[in-house]
Amino acid sequence: MKTSTTNLQKTNKTILRSKAVKKNSVPIASKTKQISKEIEVPEILFITSYPPRVCGIATYSQDLITALETKFDQSFQIRICPIETENETHTYSSNITHVLNIDSKASFEQLTVDINQNPKLEMVLIQHEFGLFRNKETELQDFLLTLNKPIIIVFHTVLPHPIETVKTHVQKMVFLASSIIVMTQTSASILNKEYQIPLEKINVIPHGTHLVAHTDKHILKQKHHIKSRKVLSTFGLLSSGKSIETTLKALPAIIAKNPDVLFLIIGKTHPSVVKSEGEQYRDMLYERVNELKLHNHVKFVNQFLPLPELLDYLQMTDVYLFTSKDPNQAVSGTFAYALSCGCPIVSTPIPHAKEILNQSTGISIDFENSEQLAQAVNNLLENDTFRTQCSLNGLHTMAKTAWENSAISHARLFGKTSKQKLVLDYKIPAINLKHIRKMTTDFGMIQFSKINHPDLQSGYTLDDNARALVALGQHFQWSNDASDLHLIQLYVHFIAYCLQPDDSFFNYVNENREFTLQNHETNLNDAHGRAIWALGYTLSLKNILPQTLVNEVEILFSRAINSVLKIHSTRSMAFIIKGLYFAGLENDKTQYENILIELSNRLVQMYRHERDENWQWFESYLTYGNSLIPEALLCAYQATGLLIYKEIAKESFDFLLSKTFHNNTLKIISNSGWMHNNQVTTYNEVGGEQPIDVAYTLMALARFKEVFPQQHYGAKMKIAFNWFLGKNHLHQIMYNPSTGGCYDGLEKDYVNLNQGAESTISYLLARMTIENAVNPKKTDCFPAFLELEQILFLNA
């Protein structure tokens, strides 16, 4: 039997007067205790060349190990065994536990004993390059044969059309290994078709690349005193195989059309080349520069550059040149790094380049063909649109190769290879407001971003600035960071700007700070609700905020709630309920009680109308922001003590969780297709997952954990947050720790790399929810604002 809203409200008021609500005293989660005894985790031994040795594989291994240790906590312990020869030894850092001298049989034997007798050691990973084990392949096979641990071999080179001895050697190694890693699909195909290696043993994990907080190219050029030049570059340890002379020969034709060109040759000569022939190759290049009179157009940077400096050089590059003349070079780290920095590429057709350049990231040329190179470079330099498109395509193509994603792929393979169950514990990144500050002008938070560059032409929205106000309020409450107050003030003023004379809100403001026509073409109820949520939450912080600001928020809030009973949109009502709940925490909640109960009862009525045996929800479909609705009802219960709100909140939330949590992974309802009542068992949409829905899920889980501390909600909080860190269907990061921004969407087969306001604020809301679950909120924030209050609000 259906009950009218009016009768239900009367009943609720009676119950309210007869019951006293007791605040739950159990915290969201107790603070993690320090454990004096170190947790024993499985060890993984990397056998590889390693710094201070200067070579590509050494750098590769260092970057991979750093990413694994940064990405995961108490999941495994990486041990390192550098490879040396009798003629080349190094002094290593204290964390090196073994050294393998490949010229010494005794060294192989001792390492075998150490590996086999170490009960903590779970597996061995070997970085393989034919040059690394030159003339020692038999010793390597014998070594592999004697190990009693699972082995993973990473092939940096896979030779096509192998001679029989090479083929047999590779087959024997693969037979002894549990898994194989290669870096391109081409290498995987060669292993399968020409070496008869089964595909199920082969794992393709692309060469890792560094996340870059992309800096304006013009600023970098000015920093390096080349602001008026068009920059070509190449980098890496110099050797004749790089065929730099191909570019030098092409430069006169390039300069004829682009006289402002500067070609940077970055990198010291490869140590093995110096040993065998000295600087003969570099001297030849100097001579060629003299012959062609290129002194004003070529610059040698004869250093092995620190990573930040190298990335600066790549970011200011207009066209990157990769001219290797080895058709069997399976992969190039320099090529990958250049693409990840947004460089359009002109490249010879090594397998790695052939795979990537098919996706419109640059131009492929024949080996040692200077004429083609000149034509390709001129084409790119003279076509800004084409060059920009190549850059963007390169960034999106290389997103999945970030070292963080490479670490996830390796760790998942470790889990499959391990004899025991290896539990991956994702490390929670430090809180970083850099991108939020970058997206905020003196007026408010900009709506969209192109990659990590704010797009001012996209304008501003009340939605984003309201969410930002909540997030920065949470951060200020936790951190007592006085600089937050300026942002909080800005977001409050933006909300005030959007409040209309009739106490409704406009949502859309253009770059010139004018309200757009979209405000008259779109339902603005959700924006109104978000504003009330933000203002109400800010009022809950009145004891730690400057009184000037509190007074302003109180006026805005009282006006904003004047017309809320005219609103019937489900999520709008939920936002308003949350705002009323928060406003009542530090104020006289009885003044909001009637409105809160009326709106909550509407949700109850909607739920009773739609609910059936297989569908416990408020509407006939699950769409966006679903967690918000049961959370709002639970807020209503906390404000009133009415059990009906608590019961429906829990039943509906548990139903929602049953549709979004599978196999310890959160899968958000896709915006490419909502889940309808008749699709409960058949819904299988993939992609279209938005960070905002993850944030709402986490915030709801935290509140349900507070009210139902013995239930499963706390465990699901970390699972939900891991969605941002790579525990999703693509196994790719959604949060960029380099920029502090969050990617806009997880699609079916790619990540949207734009880092707009909604996604970035959503991540911060989620991050603060996790932080408050581990570290109790700080409440003594008075010192931070007292000294700055007069400055911050002088012109308010």
mmCIF file with all atom_site columns, N, CA and C in Angstrom, residues 200-246:
data_model
loop_
_atom_site.group_PDB
_atom_site.id
_atom_site.type_symbol
_atom_site.label_atom_id
_atom_site.label_alt_id
_atom_site.label_comp_id
_atom_site.label_asym_id
_atom_site.label_entity_id
_atom_site.label_seq_id
_atom_site.pdbx_PDB_ins_code
_atom_site.Cartn_x
_atom_site.Cartn_y
_atom_site.Cartn_z
_atom_site.occupancy
_atom_site.B_iso_or_equiv
_atom_site.pdbx_formal_charge
_atom_site.auth_seq_id
_atom_site.auth_comp_id
_atom_site.auth_asym_id
_atom_site.auth_atom_id
_atom_site.pdbx_PDB_model_num
ATOM 1   N N  . GLU A 1 200 ? 50.683 -18.106 -25.447 1.00 0.00 ? 200 GLU A N  1
ATOM 2   C CA . GLU A 1 200 ? 50.282 -17.989 -24.041 1.00 0.00 ? 200 GLU A CA 1
ATOM 3   C C  . GLU A 1 200 ? 51.469 -17.774 -23.107 1.00 0.00 ? 200 GLU A C  1
ATOM 4   N N  . LYS A 1 201 ? 52.668 -18.004 -23.608 1.00 0.00 ? 201 LYS A N  1
ATOM 5   C CA . LYS A 1 201 ? 53.854 -17.785 -22.771 1.00 0.00 ? 201 LYS A CA 1
ATOM 6   C C  . LYS A 1 201 ? 54.429 -16.376 -22.957 1.00 0.00 ? 201 LYS A C  1
ATOM 7   N N  . ILE A 1 202 ? 53.926 -15.660 -23.963 1.00 0.00 ? 202 ILE A N  1
ATOM 8   C CA . ILE A 1 202 ? 54.485 -14.354 -24.331 1.00 0.00 ? 202 ILE A CA 1
ATOM 9   C C  . ILE A 1 202 ? 53.608 -13.233 -23.790 1.00 0.00 ? 202 ILE A C  1
ATOM 10  N N  . ASN A 1 203 ? 54.233 -12.262 -23.157 1.00 0.00 ? 203 ASN A N  1
ATOM 11  C CA . ASN A 1 203 ? 53.532 -11.084 -22.632 1.00 0.00 ? 203 ASN A CA 1
ATOM 12  C C  . ASN A 1 203 ? 54.123 -9.838  -23.274 1.00 0.00 ? 203 ASN A C  1
ATOM 13  N N  . VAL A 1 204 ? 53.277 -9.019  -23.871 1.00 0.00 ? 204 VAL A N  1
ATOM 14  C CA . VAL A 1 204 ? 53.741 -7.768  -24.473 1.00 0.00 ? 204 VAL A CA 1
ATOM 15  C C  . VAL A 1 204 ? 53.550 -6.636  -23.463 1.00 0.00 ? 204 VAL A C  1
ATOM 16  N N  . ILE A 1 205 ? 54.649 -6.087  -22.987 1.00 0.00 ? 205 ILE A N  1
ATOM 17  C CA . ILE A 1 205 ? 54.623 -4.928  -22.089 1.00 0.00 ? 205 ILE A CA 1
ATOM 18  C C  . ILE A 1 205 ? 55.497 -3.856  -22.739 1.00 0.00 ? 205 ILE A C  1
ATOM 19  N N  . PRO A 1 206 ? 54.903 -2.810  -23.273 1.00 0.00 ? 206 PRO A N  1
ATOM 20  C CA . PRO A 1 206 ? 55.689 -1.801  -24.002 1.00 0.00 ? 206 PRO A CA 1
ATOM 21  C C  . PRO A 1 206 ? 56.764 -1.153  -23.135 1.00 0.00 ? 206 PRO A C  1
ATOM 22  N N  . HIS A 1 207 ? 57.793 -0.646  -23.795 1.00 0.00 ? 207 HIS A N  1
ATOM 23  C CA . HIS A 1 207 ? 58.853 0.097   -23.109 1.00 0.00 ? 207 HIS A CA 1
ATOM 24  C C  . HIS A 1 207 ? 58.220 1.249   -22.335 1.00 0.00 ? 207 HIS A C  1
ATOM 25  N N  . GLY A 1 208 ? 58.570 1.392   -21.080 1.00 0.00 ? 208 GLY A N  1
ATOM 26  C CA . GLY A 1 208 ? 57.979 2.429   -20.240 1.00 0.00 ? 208 GLY A CA 1
ATOM 27  C C  . GLY A 1 208 ? 58.414 3.827   -20.642 1.00 0.00 ? 208 GLY A C  1
ATOM 28  N N  . THR A 1 209 ? 57.580 4.793   -20.283 1.00 0.00 ? 209 THR A N  1
ATOM 29  C CA . THR A 1 209 ? 57.890 6.204   -20.533 1.00 0.00 ? 209 THR A CA 1
ATOM 30  C C  . THR A 1 209 ? 57.543 7.017   -19.295 1.00 0.00 ? 209 THR A C  1
ATOM 31  N N  . HIS A 1 210 ? 58.121 8.189   -19.197 1.00 0.00 ? 210 HIS A N  1
ATOM 32  C CA . HIS A 1 210 ? 57.910 9.035   -18.022 1.00 0.00 ? 210 HIS A CA 1
ATOM 33  C C  . HIS A 1 210 ? 56.706 9.941   -18.201 1.00 0.00 ? 210 HIS A C  1
ATOM 34  N N  . LEU A 1 211 ? 55.905 10.052  -17.163 1.00 0.00 ? 211 LEU A N  1
ATOM 35  C CA . LEU A 1 211 ? 54.843 11.046  -17.150 1.00 0.00 ? 211 LEU A CA 1
ATOM 36  C C  . LEU A 1 211 ? 55.475 12.436  -17.128 1.00 0.00 ? 211 LEU A C  1
ATOM 37  N N  . VAL A 1 212 ? 54.927 13.313  -17.919 1.00 0.00 ? 212 VAL A N  1
ATOM 38  C CA . VAL A 1 212 ? 55.497 14.654  -18.047 1.00 0.00 ? 212 VAL A CA 1
ATOM 39  C C  . VAL A 1 212 ? 54.421 15.693  -17.750 1.00 0.00 ? 212 VAL A C  1
ATOM 40  N N  . ALA A 1 213 ? 54.746 16.612  -16.859 1.00 0.00 ? 213 ALA A N  1
ATOM 41  C CA . ALA A 1 213 ? 53.843 17.758  -16.634 1.00 0.00 ? 213 ALA A CA 1
ATOM 42  C C  . ALA A 1 213 ? 54.152 18.776  -17.726 1.00 0.00 ? 213 ALA A C  1
ATOM 43  N N  . HIS A 1 214 ? 53.484 18.633  -18.866 1.00 0.00 ? 214 HIS A N  1
ATOM 44  C CA . HIS A 1 214 ? 53.864 19.338  -20.085 1.00 0.00 ? 214 HIS A CA 1
ATOM 45  C C  . HIS A 1 214 ? 53.951 20.847  -19.877 1.00 0.00 ? 214 HIS A C  1
ATOM 46  N N  . THR A 1 215 ? 55.159 21.363  -20.147 1.00 0.00 ? 215 THR A N  1
ATOM 47  C CA . THR A 1 215 ? 55.443 22.784  -19.997 1.00 0.00 ? 215 THR A CA 1
ATOM 48  C C  . THR A 1 215 ? 55.365 23.456  -21.369 1.00 0.00 ? 215 THR A C  1
ATOM 49  N N  . ASP A 1 216 ? 54.993 24.695  -21.381 1.00 0.00 ? 216 ASP A N  1
ATOM 50  C CA . ASP A 1 216 ? 54.876 25.431  -22.644 1.00 0.00 ? 216 ASP A CA 1
ATOM 51  C C  . ASP A 1 216 ? 56.218 25.432  -23.375 1.00 0.00 ? 216 ASP A C  1
ATOM 52  N N  . LYS A 1 217 ? 56.180 25.023  -24.638 1.00 0.00 ? 217 LYS A N  1
ATOM 53  C CA . LYS A 1 217 ? 57.390 24.925  -25.465 1.00 0.00 ? 217 LYS A CA 1
ATOM 54  C C  . LYS A 1 217 ? 58.146 26.256  -25.538 1.00 0.00 ? 217 LYS A C  1
ATOM 55  N N  . HIS A 1 218 ? 57.426 27.359  -25.650 1.00 0.00 ? 218 HIS A N  1
ATOM 56  C CA . HIS A 1 218 ? 58.067 28.675  -25.791 1.00 0.00 ? 218 HIS A CA 1
ATOM 57  C C  . HIS A 1 218 ? 58.811 29.066  -24.519 1.00 0.00 ? 218 HIS A C  1
ATOM 58  N N  . ILE A 1 219 ? 58.252 28.701  -23.373 1.00 0.00 ? 219 ILE A N  1
ATOM 59  C CA . ILE A 1 219 ? 58.927 29.002  -22.103 1.00 0.00 ? 219 ILE A CA 1
ATOM 60  C C  . ILE A 1 219 ? 60.244 28.234  -22.014 1.00 0.00 ? 219 ILE A C  1
ATOM 61  N N  . LEU A 1 220 ? 60.223 26.963  -22.419 1.00 0.00 ? 220 LEU A N  1
ATOM 62  C CA . LEU A 1 220 ? 61.437 26.151  -22.363 1.00 0.00 ? 220 LEU A CA 1
ATOM 63  C C  . LEU A 1 220 ? 62.499 26.655  -23.332 1.00 0.00 ? 220 LEU A C  1
ATOM 64  N N  . LYS A 1 221 ? 62.073 27.052  -24.525 1.00 0.00 ? 221 LYS A N  1
ATOM 65  C CA . LYS A 1 221 ? 63.037 27.581  -25.492 1.00 0.00 ? 221 LYS A CA 1
ATOM 66  C C  . LYS A 1 221 ? 63.681 28.871  -24.968 1.00 0.00 ? 221 LYS A C  1
ATOM 67  N N  . GLN A 1 222 ? 62.863 29.688  -24.330 1.00 0.00 ? 222 GLN A N  1
ATOM 68  C CA . GLN A 1 222 ? 63.406 30.932  -23.770 1.00 0.00 ? 222 GLN A CA 1
ATOM 69  C C  . GLN A 1 222 ? 64.412 30.621  -22.658 1.00 0.00 ? 222 GLN A C  1
ATOM 70  N N  . LYS A 1 223 ? 64.100 29.619  -21.866 1.00 0.00 ? 223 LYS A N  1
ATOM 71  C CA . LYS A 1 223 ? 64.990 29.207  -20.778 1.00 0.00 ? 223 LYS A CA 1
ATOM 72  C C  . LYS A 1 223 ? 66.352 28.785  -21.316 1.00 0.00 ? 223 LYS A C  1
ATOM 73  N N  . HIS A 1 224 ? 66.358 28.126  -22.478 1.00 0.00 ? 224 HIS A N  1
ATOM 74  C CA . HIS A 1 224 ? 67.610 27.629  -23.062 1.00 0.00 ? 224 HIS A CA 1
ATOM 75  C C  . HIS A 1 224 ? 68.154 28.572  -24.146 1.00 0.00 ? 224 HIS A C  1
ATOM 76  N N  . HIS A 1 225 ? 67.612 29.783  -24.217 1.00 0.00 ? 225 HIS A N  1
ATOM 77  C CA . HIS A 1 225 ? 68.110 30.845  -25.104 1.00 0.00 ? 225 HIS A CA 1
ATOM 78  C C  . HIS A 1 225 ? 68.026 30.464  -26.580 1.00 0.00 ? 225 HIS A C  1
ATOM 79  N N  . ILE A 1 226 ? 66.969 29.781  -26.939 1.00 0.00 ? 226 ILE A N  1
ATOM 80  C CA . ILE A 1 226 ? 66.760 29.443  -28.358 1.00 0.00 ? 226 ILE A CA 1
ATOM 81  C C  . ILE A 1 226 ? 65.303 29.717  -28.740 1.00 0.00 ? 226 ILE A C  1
ATOM 82  N N  . LYS A 1 227 ? 64.734 30.784  -28.195 1.00 0.00 ? 227 LYS A N  1
ATOM 83  C CA . LYS A 1 227 ? 63.298 31.010  -28.334 1.00 0.00 ? 227 LYS A CA 1
ATOM 84  C C  . LYS A 1 227 ? 62.855 31.263  -29.771 1.00 0.00 ? 227 LYS A C  1
ATOM 85  N N  . SER A 1 228 ? 63.783 31.698  -30.644 1.00 0.00 ? 228 SER A N  1
ATOM 86  C CA . SER A 1 228 ? 63.385 31.998  -32.018 1.00 0.00 ? 228 SER A CA 1
ATOM 87  C C  . SER A 1 228 ? 63.689 30.860  -32.985 1.00 0.00 ? 228 SER A C  1
ATOM 88  N N  . ARG A 1 229 ? 64.080 29.688  -32.448 1.00 0.00 ? 229 ARG A N  1
ATOM 89  C CA . ARG A 1 229 ? 64.505 28.590  -33.311 1.00 0.00 ? 229 ARG A CA 1
ATOM 90  C C  . ARG A 1 229 ? 63.438 27.494  -33.389 1.00 0.00 ? 229 ARG A C  1
ATOM 91  N N  . LYS A 1 230 ? 63.408 26.831  -34.559 1.00 0.00 ? 230 LYS A N  1
ATOM 92  C CA . LYS A 1 230 ? 62.652 25.591  -34.707 1.00 0.00 ? 230 LYS A CA 1
ATOM 93  C C  . LYS A 1 230 ? 63.604 24.450  -34.378 1.00 0.00 ? 230 LYS A C  1
ATOM 94  N N  . VAL A 1 231 ? 63.242 23.649  -33.396 1.00 0.00 ? 231 VAL A N  1
ATOM 95  C CA . VAL A 1 231 ? 64.188 22.684  -32.838 1.00 0.00 ? 231 VAL A CA 1
ATOM 96  C C  . VAL A 1 231 ? 63.932 21.280  -33.371 1.00 0.00 ? 231 VAL A C  1
ATOM 97  N N  . LEU A 1 232 ? 65.000 20.692  -33.949 1.00 0.00 ? 232 LEU A N  1
ATOM 98  C CA . LEU A 1 232 ? 65.044 19.260  -34.247 1.00 0.00 ? 232 LEU A CA 1
ATOM 99  C C  . LEU A 1 232 ? 65.964 18.636  -33.209 1.00 0.00 ? 232 LEU A C  1
ATOM 100 N N  . SER A 1 233 ? 65.685 17.404  -32.811 1.00 0.00 ? 233 SER A N  1
ATOM 101 C CA . SER A 1 233 ? 66.592 16.794  -31.839 1.00 0.00 ? 233 SER A CA 1
ATOM 102 C C  . SER A 1 233 ? 66.633 15.288  -32.006 1.00 0.00 ? 233 SER A C  1
ATOM 103 N N  . THR A 1 234 ? 67.711 14.719  -31.477 1.00 0.00 ? 234 THR A N  1
ATOM 104 C CA . THR A 1 234 ? 67.829 13.275  -31.308 1.00 0.00 ? 234 THR A CA 1
ATOM 105 C C  . THR A 1 234 ? 68.644 13.075  -30.044 1.00 0.00 ? 234 THR A C  1
ATOM 106 N N  . PHE A 1 235 ? 68.458 11.958  -29.348 1.00 0.00 ? 235 PHE A N  1
ATOM 107 C CA . PHE A 1 235 ? 69.257 11.735  -28.144 1.00 0.00 ? 235 PHE A CA 1
ATOM 108 C C  . PHE A 1 235 ? 69.542 10.249  -27.977 1.00 0.00 ? 235 PHE A C  1
ATOM 109 N N  . GLY A 1 236 ? 70.493 9.990   -27.099 1.00 0.00 ? 236 GLY A N  1
ATOM 110 C CA . GLY A 1 236 ? 70.878 8.617   -26.798 1.00 0.00 ? 236 GLY A CA 1
ATOM 111 C C  . GLY A 1 236 ? 72.388 8.480   -26.804 1.00 0.00 ? 236 GLY A C  1
ATOM 112 N N  . LEU A 1 237 ? 72.863 7.337   -26.342 1.00 0.00 ? 237 LEU A N  1
ATOM 113 C CA . LEU A 1 237 ? 74.300 7.085   -26.342 1.00 0.00 ? 237 LEU A CA 1
ATOM 114 C C  . LEU A 1 237 ? 74.772 6.954   -27.786 1.00 0.00 ? 237 LEU A C  1
ATOM 115 N N  . LEU A 1 238 ? 75.737 7.778   -28.143 1.00 0.00 ? 238 LEU A N  1
ATOM 116 C CA . LEU A 1 238 ? 76.119 7.933   -29.541 1.00 0.00 ? 238 LEU A CA 1
ATOM 117 C C  . LEU A 1 238 ? 76.917 6.727   -30.053 1.00 0.00 ? 238 LEU A C  1
ATOM 118 N N  . SER A 1 239 ? 76.535 6.276   -31.240 1.00 0.00 ? 239 SER A N  1
ATOM 119 C CA . SER A 1 239 ? 77.278 5.234   -31.955 1.00 0.00 ? 239 SER A CA 1
ATOM 120 C C  . SER A 1 239 ? 76.919 5.347   -33.430 1.00 0.00 ? 239 SER A C  1
ATOM 121 N N  . SER A 1 240 ? 77.690 4.680   -34.273 1.00 0.00 ? 240 SER A N  1
ATOM 122 C CA . SER A 1 240 ? 77.446 4.781   -35.709 1.00 0.00 ? 240 SER A CA 1
ATOM 123 C C  . SER A 1 240 ? 76.094 4.220   -36.104 1.00 0.00 ? 240 SER A C  1
ATOM 124 N N  . GLY A 1 241 ? 75.531 3.314   -35.290 1.00 0.00 ? 241 GLY A N  1
ATOM 125 C CA . GLY A 1 241 ? 74.227 2.734   -35.602 1.00 0.00 ? 241 GLY A CA 1
ATOM 126 C C  . GLY A 1 241 ? 73.101 3.754   -35.613 1.00 0.00 ? 241 GLY A C  1
ATOM 127 N N  . LYS A 1 242 ? 73.322 4.900   -34.975 1.00 0.00 ? 242 LYS A N  1
ATOM 128 C CA . LYS A 1 242 ? 72.272 5.929   -34.941 1.00 0.00 ? 242 LYS A CA 1
ATOM 129 C C  . LYS A 1 242 ? 72.199 6.721   -36.242 1.00 0.00 ? 242 LYS A C  1
ATOM 130 N N  . SER A 1 243 ? 73.231 6.628   -37.061 1.00 0.00 ? 243 SER A N  1
ATOM 131 C CA . SER A 1 243 ? 73.231 7.253   -38.391 1.00 0.00 ? 243 SER A CA 1
ATOM 132 C C  . SER A 1 243 ? 72.855 8.736   -38.333 1.00 0.00 ? 243 SER A C  1
ATOM 133 N N  . ILE A 1 244 ? 73.513 9.474   -37.436 1.00 0.00 ? 244 ILE A N  1
ATOM 134 C CA . ILE A 1 244 ? 73.264 10.909  -37.308 1.00 0.00 ? 244 ILE A CA 1
ATOM 135 C C  . ILE A 1 244 ? 73.607 11.637  -38.605 1.00 0.00 ? 244 ILE A C  1
ATOM 136 N N  . GLU A 1 245 ? 74.560 11.086  -39.347 1.00 0.00 ? 245 GLU A N  1
ATOM 137 C CA . GLU A 1 245 ? 74.966 11.726  -40.599 1.00 0.00 ? 245 GLU A CA 1
ATOM 138 C C  . GLU A 1 245 ? 73.825 11.816  -41.604 1.00 0.00 ? 245 GLU A C  1
ATOM 139 N N  . THR A 1 246 ? 72.853 10.919  -41.485 1.00 0.00 ? 246 THR A N  1
ATOM 140 C CA . THR A 1 246 ? 71.682 11.002  -42.373 1.00 0.00 ? 246 THR A CA 1
ATOM 141 C C  . THR A 1 246 ? 70.980 12.348  -42.206 1.00 0.00 ? 246 THR A C  1
#
